[in-house]
Amino acid sequence: MNYKLEILKSEDKNNLVLSSKNLIYEKRIQLNENSDLNQFPLVKQLFFLPFIKSVILDKHLIIIEKLDFLNWEEVQDDVIKQLENYLNNGGVVFSGNINAITVYAESTPNPNVMKFVCNRRLVNISHEFKKIDDATKCYVAKALFIHEFIKEIFIDFNFISVTINSNNNWDNHTLEIREFILSYIKDGNEIIDPAIDKNIKADKIVEINNLDEVSQKISELIETQIKPAVASDGGNILFKSYDKTTKEVNVILQGACSGCPSSTITLKNGIETMLKNELPGKISNVVAING
């Protein structure tokens, strides 16, 4: 198989986006220095370079994020040549067991929150825990709270967002927590009491149907257009209320979004603007309540 990598335009000057006609990796995965790189020999080879920050494999794409101290123009030809030579000489992208459990760490816009992503479903619905007393029925969260530097935990589908106390730094704890979560899952421990993790879609439909027309539309927009983007950053957003008189929308922020320094900017420039465009004349402002 002959691999030829082409550069695609990227809006982020730190990202080198490479495209191949041949499949690179069958699904999207983001890897950094805290990931289990032994299963990804191609990416492990890239991290021998001192300027690599993270690598995303996504079907026919390789997206490489660099550190700020150099420009891609200085090194991109050498990186592409290295990758093409590796692939065309029979080098493998993934060497692990496709059924093996993996957990990798992913930074979020909130410096106090790290997102730990598993290649398995962990829960059916999202759960947030502010303290260990809240986590009596979520066994992995209760186990994580044993670490004194952990402040809050948010779990959704296949990831766990962990908030640490502000006087701690993730540089000192990322590998420890990633290994802890991976070992916990590999050992077959139950993540959460199934009784509190049941799928409640039917209940949500009933709840939404009891809302007024504008509130229903807001809730739908949050679920379909806003929540997926927020989840990619390790957080969650919930519709709380809409005031017909003031036209004010209240939302609840959870996970990495709760207490995030950039959440106010995202709220105003992103969520509020989108709702105003979709519902002209119906929205005055959006107010966030940390979960």
Tab-separated table of N, CA and C in Angstrom, residues 5-19 46 49 51-57 60-67 70-83:
chain	number	residue	atom	x	y	z
A	5	LEU	N	0.892	11.605	1.795
A	5	LEU	CA	0.210	12.533	2.694
A	5	LEU	C	0.184	13.927	2.097
A	6	GLU	N	-0.999	14.524	2.117
A	6	GLU	CA	-1.182	15.881	1.605
A	6	GLU	C	-1.584	16.810	2.739
A	7	ILE	N	-1.112	18.043	2.668
A	7	ILE	CA	-1.425	19.028	3.704
A	7	ILE	C	-2.764	19.696	3.393
A	8	LEU	N	-3.656	19.700	4.374
A	8	LEU	CA	-4.924	20.422	4.263
A	8	LEU	C	-4.838	21.720	5.044
A	9	LYS	N	-5.582	22.721	4.603
A	9	LYS	CA	-5.572	24.017	5.267
A	9	LYS	C	-6.175	23.901	6.663
A	10	SER	N	-5.539	24.548	7.634
A	10	SER	CA	-6.037	24.550	9.011
A	10	SER	C	-6.142	25.981	9.511
A	11	GLU	N	-7.221	26.266	10.247
A	11	GLU	CA	-7.396	27.603	10.818
A	11	GLU	C	-6.487	27.807	12.028
A	12	ASP	N	-6.019	26.738	12.610
A	12	ASP	CA	-5.129	26.813	13.769
A	12	ASP	C	-3.684	26.675	13.294
A	13	LYS	N	-2.887	27.703	13.502
A	13	LYS	CA	-1.505	27.705	13.019
A	13	LYS	C	-0.656	26.627	13.688
A	14	ASN	N	-1.100	26.118	14.824
A	14	ASN	CA	-0.342	25.081	15.525
A	14	ASN	C	-0.658	23.673	15.039
A	15	ASN	N	-1.675	23.542	14.176
A	15	ASN	CA	-2.093	22.227	13.702
A	15	ASN	C	-1.613	21.971	12.280
A	16	LEU	N	-0.998	20.815	12.089
A	16	LEU	CA	-0.652	20.327	10.763
A	16	LEU	C	-1.651	19.221	10.438
A	17	VAL	N	-2.506	19.458	9.424
A	17	VAL	CA	-3.545	18.498	9.058
A	17	VAL	C	-3.100	17.766	7.798
A	18	LEU	N	-2.921	16.456	7.924
A	18	LEU	CA	-2.448	15.630	6.814
A	18	LEU	C	-3.547	14.661	6.397
A	19	SER	N	-3.718	14.531	5.085
A	19	SER	CA	-4.762	13.666	4.547
A	19	SER	C	-4.142	12.572	3.685
A	46	LEU	N	6.186	9.894	16.613
A	46	LEU	CA	6.057	11.359	16.503
A	46	LEU	C	6.444	12.048	17.803
A	49	LEU	N	9.770	13.614	18.729
A	49	LEU	CA	10.065	14.982	18.313
A	49	LEU	C	9.712	15.922	19.466
A	51	PHE	N	8.715	18.925	19.768
A	51	PHE	CA	7.741	20.009	19.606
A	51	PHE	C	6.305	19.502	19.474
A	52	ILE	N	6.073	18.187	19.616
A	52	ILE	CA	4.732	17.632	19.446
A	52	ILE	C	3.938	17.755	20.747
A	53	LYS	N	2.710	18.277	20.647
A	53	LYS	CA	1.834	18.432	21.818
A	53	LYS	C	0.747	17.363	21.849
A	54	SER	N	0.097	17.111	20.712
A	54	SER	CA	-0.942	16.081	20.650
A	54	SER	C	-1.108	15.616	19.211
A	55	VAL	N	-1.709	14.436	19.047
A	55	VAL	CA	-1.943	13.874	17.713
A	55	VAL	C	-3.353	13.299	17.672
A	56	ILE	N	-4.085	13.615	16.612
A	56	ILE	CA	-5.415	13.041	16.393
A	56	ILE	C	-5.363	12.160	15.152
A	57	LEU	N	-5.814	10.923	15.297
A	57	LEU	CA	-6.018	10.035	14.153
A	57	LEU	C	-7.507	9.988	13.881
A	60	HIS	N	-8.981	9.073	7.611
A	60	HIS	CA	-7.952	9.362	6.609
A	60	HIS	C	-7.080	10.559	7.005
A	61	LEU	N	-7.227	11.029	8.225
A	61	LEU	CA	-6.510	12.226	8.654
A	61	LEU	C	-5.533	11.946	9.791
A	62	ILE	N	-4.432	12.701	9.771
A	62	ILE	CA	-3.524	12.792	10.912
A	62	ILE	C	-3.412	14.278	11.244
A	63	ILE	N	-3.847	14.671	12.434
A	63	ILE	CA	-3.815	16.078	12.843
A	63	ILE	C	-2.790	16.205	13.972
A	64	ILE	N	-1.722	16.925	13.703
A	64	ILE	CA	-0.612	17.029	14.651
A	64	ILE	C	-0.569	18.444	15.218
A	65	GLU	N	-0.680	18.561	16.533
A	65	GLU	CA	-0.600	19.857	17.210
A	65	GLU	C	0.801	20.046	17.777
A	66	LYS	N	1.406	21.177	17.473
A	66	LYS	CA	2.759	21.457	17.939
A	66	LYS	C	2.751	22.463	19.080
A	67	LEU	N	3.893	22.575	19.741
A	67	LEU	CA	4.104	23.631	20.723
A	67	LEU	C	4.446	24.929	19.995
A	70	LEU	N	8.142	26.973	17.458
A	70	LEU	CA	8.590	26.970	16.068
A	70	LEU	C	7.389	27.024	15.144
A	71	ASN	N	7.653	27.228	13.840
A	71	ASN	CA	6.603	27.260	12.828
A	71	ASN	C	6.599	25.948	12.055
A	72	TRP	N	5.414	25.521	11.620
A	72	TRP	CA	5.318	24.279	10.879
A	72	TRP	C	6.138	24.309	9.601
A	73	GLU	N	6.262	25.487	8.968
A	73	GLU	CA	7.016	25.577	7.722
A	73	GLU	C	8.462	25.112	7.885
A	74	GLU	N	8.975	25.211	9.101
A	74	GLU	CA	10.369	24.833	9.358
A	74	GLU	C	10.567	23.320	9.399
A	75	VAL	N	9.528	22.582	9.752
A	75	VAL	CA	9.713	21.150	10.007
A	75	VAL	C	8.709	20.236	9.290
A	76	GLN	N	7.674	20.787	8.683
A	76	GLN	CA	6.591	19.945	8.174
A	76	GLN	C	7.050	18.965	7.084
A	77	ASP	N	7.971	19.370	6.229
A	77	ASP	CA	8.442	18.463	5.172
A	77	ASP	C	9.139	17.250	5.767
A	78	ASP	N	9.939	17.477	6.809
A	78	ASP	CA	10.642	16.364	7.458
A	78	ASP	C	9.666	15.434	8.168
A	79	VAL	N	8.628	16.030	8.808
A	79	VAL	CA	7.628	15.214	9.509
A	79	VAL	C	6.854	14.351	8.518
A	80	ILE	N	6.447	14.944	7.402
A	80	ILE	CA	5.691	14.197	6.385
A	80	ILE	C	6.541	13.065	5.811
A	81	LYS	N	7.804	13.361	5.519
A	81	LYS	CA	8.702	12.337	4.979
A	81	LYS	C	8.872	11.182	5.969
A	82	GLN	N	9.000	11.525	7.252
A	82	GLN	CA	9.152	10.504	8.290
A	82	GLN	C	7.918	9.614	8.355
A	83	LEU	N	6.742	10.216	8.305
A	83	LEU	CA	5.501	9.454	8.377
A	83	LEU	C	5.310	8.574	7.143
